[in-house]
PDB file of C-alpha atoms in Angstrom:
ATOM      1  CA  UNK A   1      -8.382  27.073   2.503  1.00 44.00           C
ATOM      2  CA  UNK A   2      -9.850  23.611   3.055  1.00 46.00           C
ATOM      3  CA  UNK A   3      -7.582  20.962   1.580  1.00 43.00           C
ATOM      4  CA  UNK A   4      -9.794  18.110   2.690  1.00 44.00           C
ATOM      5  CA  UNK A   5      -7.196  16.780   5.127  1.00 44.00           C
ATOM      6  CA  UNK A   6      -9.460  17.317   8.151  1.00 47.00           C
ATOM      7  CA  UNK A   7     -12.193  14.873   7.092  1.00 46.00           C
ATOM      8  CA  UNK A   8     -13.168  12.542   9.902  1.00 44.00           C
ATOM      9  CA  UNK A   9     -11.499  14.551  12.690  1.00 45.00           C
ATOM     10  CA  UNK A  10     -14.641  16.223  14.050  1.00 45.00           C
ATOM     11  CA  UNK A  11     -16.504  14.671  16.962  1.00 44.00           C
ATOM     12  CA  UNK A  12     -20.009  15.293  15.590  1.00 44.00           C
ATOM     13  CA  UNK A  13     -21.077  15.206  11.976  1.00 44.00           C
ATOM     14  CA  UNK A  14     -22.433  18.460  10.551  1.00 45.00           C
ATOM     15  CA  UNK A  15     -26.119  18.379   9.700  1.00 47.00           C
ATOM     16  CA  UNK A  16     -26.327  21.149   7.080  1.00 44.00           C
ATOM     17  CA  UNK A  17     -26.341  21.000   3.295  1.00 44.00           C
ATOM     18  CA  UNK A  18     -22.566  20.528   3.415  1.00 45.00           C
ATOM     19  CA  UNK A  19     -22.964  17.296   5.364  1.00 46.00           C
ATOM     20  CA  UNK A  20     -20.966  14.376   4.005  1.00 46.00           C
ATOM     21  CA  UNK A  21     -22.768  11.595   2.209  1.00 47.00           C
ATOM     22  CA  UNK A  22     -23.801   8.611   4.291  1.00 47.00           C
ATOM     23  CA  UNK A  23     -24.174   5.053   3.172  1.00 47.00           C
ATOM     24  CA  UNK A  24     -27.716   3.822   2.762  1.00 46.00           C
ATOM     25  CA  UNK A  25     -28.974   0.332   3.589  1.00 45.00           C
ATOM     26  CA  UNK A  26     -27.798  -1.000   0.226  1.00 45.00           C
ATOM     27  CA  UNK A  27     -24.272   0.418   0.724  1.00 46.00           C
ATOM     28  CA  UNK A  28     -24.757   3.177  -1.868  1.00 46.00           C
ATOM     29  CA  UNK A  29     -24.039   6.768  -0.921  1.00 48.00           C
ATOM     30  CA  UNK A  30     -26.996   8.978  -0.176  1.00 47.00           C
ATOM     31  CA  UNK A  31     -27.384  12.600   0.807  1.00 46.00           C
ATOM     32  CA  UNK A  32     -26.439  15.918  -0.753  1.00 45.00           C
ATOM     33  CA  UNK A  33     -22.978  14.753  -1.855  1.00 43.00           C
ATOM     34  CA  UNK A  34     -24.033  11.396  -3.305  1.00 47.00           C
ATOM     35  CA  UNK A  35     -22.426  12.395  -6.631  1.00 58.00           C
ATOM     36  CA  UNK A  36     -18.800  12.633  -5.522  1.00 58.00           C
ATOM     37  CA  UNK A  37     -16.686  14.848  -3.314  1.00 58.00           C
ATOM     38  CA  UNK A  38     -14.523  17.428  -5.107  1.00 63.00           C
ATOM     39  CA  UNK A  39     -11.049  16.239  -6.019  1.00 65.00           C
ATOM     40  CA  UNK A  40      -8.522  16.703  -3.238  1.00 73.00           C
ATOM     41  CA  UNK A  41      -4.779  16.178  -3.451  1.00 75.00           C
ATOM     42  CA  UNK A  42      -3.558  12.912  -1.914  1.00 76.00           C
ATOM     43  CA  UNK A  43      -0.273  14.489  -0.816  1.00 77.00           C
ATOM     44  CA  UNK A  44       0.569  14.286   2.897  1.00 78.00           C
ATOM     45  CA  UNK A  45      -0.563  17.241   5.022  1.00 80.00           C
ATOM     46  CA  UNK A  46       2.975  18.563   5.642  1.00 80.00           C
ATOM     47  CA  UNK A  47       3.555  18.742   1.878  1.00 78.00           C
ATOM     48  CA  UNK A  48       0.258  20.537   1.250  1.00 78.00           C
ATOM     49  CA  UNK A  49       1.123  23.047   3.962  1.00 82.00           C
ATOM     50  CA  UNK A  50       4.104  24.422   2.001  1.00 82.00           C
ATOM     51  CA  UNK A  51       3.217  25.770  -1.453  1.00 85.00           C
ATOM     52  CA  UNK A  52       6.617  25.225  -3.068  1.00 85.00           C
ATOM     53  CA  UNK A  53       6.873  21.726  -1.604  1.00 86.00           C
ATOM     54  CA  UNK A  54       3.371  20.912  -2.883  1.00 85.00           C
ATOM     55  CA  UNK A  55       4.255  22.226  -6.339  1.00 87.00           C
ATOM     56  CA  UNK A  56       7.385  20.044  -6.313  1.00 88.00           C
ATOM     57  CA  UNK A  57       5.222  17.091  -5.254  1.00 87.00           C
ATOM     58  CA  UNK A  58       2.849  17.714  -8.160  1.00 88.00           C
ATOM     59  CA  UNK A  59       5.746  17.986 -10.631  1.00 91.00           C
ATOM     60  CA  UNK A  60       7.096  14.673  -9.292  1.00 91.00           C
ATOM     61  CA  UNK A  61       3.702  12.991  -9.613  1.00 90.00           C
ATOM     62  CA  UNK A  62       3.384  14.342 -13.159  1.00 93.00           C
ATOM     63  CA  UNK A  63       6.837  13.066 -14.142  1.00 95.00           C
ATOM     64  CA  UNK A  64       6.237   9.596 -12.628  1.00 95.00           C
ATOM     65  CA  UNK A  65       2.807   9.344 -14.289  1.00 93.00           C
ATOM     66  CA  UNK A  66       4.281  10.481 -17.595  1.00 94.00           C
ATOM     67  CA  UNK A  67       7.038   7.854 -17.344  1.00 95.00           C
ATOM     68  CA  UNK A  68       4.495   5.083 -16.658  1.00 95.00           C
ATOM     69  CA  UNK A  69       2.267   6.250 -19.520  1.00 94.00           C
ATOM     70  CA  UNK A  70       5.303   6.478 -21.825  1.00 94.00           C
ATOM     71  CA  UNK A  71       6.286   2.924 -20.897  1.00 94.00           C
ATOM     72  CA  UNK A  72       2.685   1.844 -21.555  1.00 94.00           C
ATOM     73  CA  UNK A  73       2.717   3.437 -25.000  1.00 95.00           C
ATOM     74  CA  UNK A  74       5.992   1.655 -25.756  1.00 94.00           C
ATOM     75  CA  UNK A  75       4.436  -1.618 -24.567  1.00 94.00           C
ATOM     76  CA  UNK A  76       1.642  -1.232 -27.093  1.00 92.00           C
ATOM     77  CA  UNK A  77       4.167  -2.264 -29.765  1.00 92.00           C
ATOM     78  CA  UNK A  78       6.606  -4.148 -27.505  1.00 91.00           C
ATOM     79  CA  UNK A  79       5.801  -7.123 -25.279  1.00 90.00           C
ATOM     80  CA  UNK A  80       4.020  -6.090 -22.119  1.00 88.00           C
ATOM     81  CA  UNK A  81       0.717  -4.884 -20.683  1.00 90.00           C
ATOM     82  CA  UNK A  82       0.539  -1.538 -22.497  1.00 89.00           C
ATOM     83  CA  UNK A  83      -3.031  -0.530 -21.673  1.00 90.00           C
ATOM     84  CA  UNK A  84      -2.623  -1.551 -18.035  1.00 92.00           C
ATOM     85  CA  UNK A  85       0.426   0.691 -17.731  1.00 93.00           C
ATOM     86  CA  UNK A  86      -1.360   3.593 -19.443  1.00 93.00           C
ATOM     87  CA  UNK A  87      -4.303   3.332 -17.052  1.00 92.00           C
ATOM     88  CA  UNK A  88      -1.901   3.002 -14.106  1.00 93.00           C
ATOM     89  CA  UNK A  89      -0.146   6.219 -15.148  1.00 93.00           C
ATOM     90  CA  UNK A  90      -3.503   7.929 -15.454  1.00 92.00           C
ATOM     91  CA  UNK A  91      -4.396   6.710 -11.953  1.00 91.00           C
ATOM     92  CA  UNK A  92      -1.109   8.146 -10.665  1.00 92.00           C
ATOM     93  CA  UNK A  93      -1.991  11.502 -12.207  1.00 91.00           C
ATOM     94  CA  UNK A  94      -5.523  11.275 -10.781  1.00 89.00           C
ATOM     95  CA  UNK A  95      -4.107  11.382  -7.245  1.00 88.00           C
ATOM     96  CA  UNK A  96      -3.105  15.007  -7.816  1.00 86.00           C
ATOM     97  CA  UNK A  97      -4.908  16.444 -10.828  1.00 87.00           C
ATOM     98  CA  UNK A  98      -8.648  16.922 -11.120  1.00 87.00           C
ATOM     99  CA  UNK A  99      -8.602  16.676 -14.931  1.00 89.00           C
ATOM    100  CA  UNK A 100      -6.929  13.253 -14.753  1.00 89.00           C
ATOM    101  CA  UNK A 101      -9.475  12.175 -12.144  1.00 89.00           C
ATOM    102  CA  UNK A 102     -12.290  13.120 -14.538  1.00 90.00           C
ATOM    103  CA  UNK A 103     -10.621  11.320 -17.467  1.00 90.00           C
ATOM    104  CA  UNK A 104     -10.086   8.207 -15.331  1.00 90.00           C
ATOM    105  CA  UNK A 105     -13.724   8.255 -14.178  1.00 92.00           C
ATOM    106  CA  UNK A 106     -14.903   8.645 -17.812  1.00 92.00           C
ATOM    107  CA  UNK A 107     -12.632   5.764 -18.863  1.00 89.00           C
ATOM    108  CA  UNK A 108     -13.979   3.516 -16.100  1.00 90.00           C
ATOM    109  CA  UNK A 109     -17.531   4.300 -17.181  1.00 93.00           C
ATOM    110  CA  UNK A 110     -16.764   3.514 -20.840  1.00 92.00           C
ATOM    111  CA  UNK A 111     -15.040   0.224 -19.919  1.00 88.00           C
ATOM    112  CA  UNK A 112     -18.052  -0.764 -17.803  1.00 91.00           C
ATOM    113  CA  UNK A 113     -20.389   0.054 -20.693  1.00 91.00           C
ATOM    114  CA  UNK A 114     -18.259  -2.013 -23.079  1.00 87.00           C
ATOM    115  CA  UNK A 115     -18.248  -4.940 -20.644  1.00 87.00           C
ATOM    116  CA  UNK A 116     -22.035  -4.788 -20.361  1.00 87.00           C
ATOM    117  CA  UNK A 117     -22.353  -4.637 -24.139  1.00 84.00           C
ATOM    118  CA  UNK A 118     -20.040  -7.637 -24.527  1.00 80.00           C
ATOM    119  CA  UNK A 119     -22.316  -9.630 -22.217  1.00 84.00           C
ATOM    120  CA  UNK A 120     -25.322  -8.952 -24.465  1.00 84.00           C
ATOM    121  CA  UNK A 121     -26.484 -12.314 -25.928  1.00 87.00           C
ATOM    122  CA  UNK A 122     -26.677 -10.957 -29.494  1.00 88.00           C
ATOM    123  CA  UNK A 123     -23.131  -9.591 -29.329  1.00 84.00           C
ATOM    124  CA  UNK A 124     -21.830 -12.806 -27.757  1.00 86.00           C
ATOM    125  CA  UNK A 125     -23.486 -14.879 -30.486  1.00 90.00           C
ATOM    126  CA  UNK A 126     -21.932 -12.670 -33.177  1.00 90.00           C
ATOM    127  CA  UNK A 127     -18.495 -12.930 -31.556  1.00 88.00           C
ATOM    128  CA  UNK A 128     -18.759 -16.723 -31.320  1.00 92.00           C
ATOM    129  CA  UNK A 129     -19.746 -16.945 -34.993  1.00 95.00           C
ATOM    130  CA  UNK A 130     -16.874 -14.666 -36.079  1.00 95.00           C
ATOM    131  CA  UNK A 131     -14.390 -16.627 -33.960  1.00 96.00           C
ATOM    132  CA  UNK A 132     -15.622 -19.924 -35.415  1.00 97.00           C
ATOM    133  CA  UNK A 133     -15.304 -18.615 -38.991  1.00 97.00           C
ATOM    134  CA  UNK A 134     -11.810 -17.286 -38.240  1.00 97.00           C
ATOM    135  CA  UNK A 135     -10.736 -20.623 -36.754  1.00 97.00           C
ATOM    136  CA  UNK A 136     -12.172 -22.495 -39.769  1.00 97.00           C
ATOM    137  CA  UNK A 137     -10.226 -20.253 -42.171  1.00 97.00           C
ATOM    138  CA  UNK A 138      -7.036 -20.651 -40.115  1.00 97.00           C
ATOM    139  CA  UNK A 139      -7.547 -24.431 -40.039  1.00 96.00           C
ATOM    140  CA  UNK A 140      -8.030 -24.518 -43.822  1.00 96.00           C
ATOM    141  CA  UNK A 141      -4.838 -22.501 -44.375  1.00 95.00           C
ATOM    142  CA  UNK A 142      -2.846 -24.731 -42.012  1.00 93.00           C
ATOM    143  CA  UNK A 143      -4.293 -27.820 -43.712  1.00 93.00           C
ATOM    144  CA  UNK A 144      -3.335 -26.486 -47.150  1.00 93.00           C
ATOM    145  CA  UNK A 145       0.208 -25.728 -45.955  1.00 87.00           C
ATOM    146  CA  UNK A 146       0.600 -29.229 -44.491  1.00 88.00           C
ATOM    147  CA  UNK A 147      -0.797 -30.798 -47.686  1.00 87.00           C
ATOM    148  CA  UNK A 148       1.546 -28.776 -49.892  1.00 85.00           C
ATOM    149  CA  UNK A 149       4.775 -28.857 -47.821  1.00 77.00           C
ATOM    150  CA  UNK A 150       4.257 -31.410 -45.046  1.00 79.00           C
ATOM    151  CA  UNK A 151       5.761 -30.605 -41.667  1.00 80.00           C
ATOM    152  CA  UNK A 152       8.692 -28.736 -43.231  1.00 70.00           C
ATOM    153  CA  UNK A 153       9.067 -25.301 -41.694  1.00 70.00           C
ATOM    154  CA  UNK A 154       9.178 -22.295 -44.055  1.00 70.00           C
ATOM    155  CA  UNK A 155      12.819 -21.478 -43.314  1.00 74.00           C
ATOM    156  CA  UNK A 156      13.826 -25.054 -44.227  1.00 70.00           C
ATOM    157  CA  UNK A 157      12.268 -24.981 -47.745  1.00 66.00           C
ATOM    158  CA  UNK A 158      14.693 -25.601 -50.606  1.00 70.00           C
ATOM    159  CA  UNK A 159      13.403 -24.267 -53.978  1.00 62.00           C
ATOM    160  CA  UNK A 160      10.194 -26.244 -54.218  1.00 55.00           C
TER     161      UNK A 160
END
């Protein structure tokens, strides 16, 4: 069973269809495996050698990832970087589980697409207009409050 832990230990590179991808002149991968290598556990070799130890390792990785994701979900309503913690927990899971690796890759692709869409001039113009309207409304409400009550804070109002 090839666990992928022997990559880079051979003196000469194989030249068959199973040859690893090589970087082209632009730095992008080329060759038969330009897509992506199959997911391989990131556990140390001595852990992968023993099945029960590897299973324990995977359970530990799952529990740690679950704890980080749980903290991230809590931080969605509490102060803190909730989405960052959720993605960090997913990245922890992706070190051991192929399904998490696929979900993380899909998420990265969707975030990149959203970033590209946000840079579109039409979308930027719309966002600037909406922000300006929102600031104008907020300014009008603050101005009305100051006109009506002055600089008195709401908790200091006495039956006005």
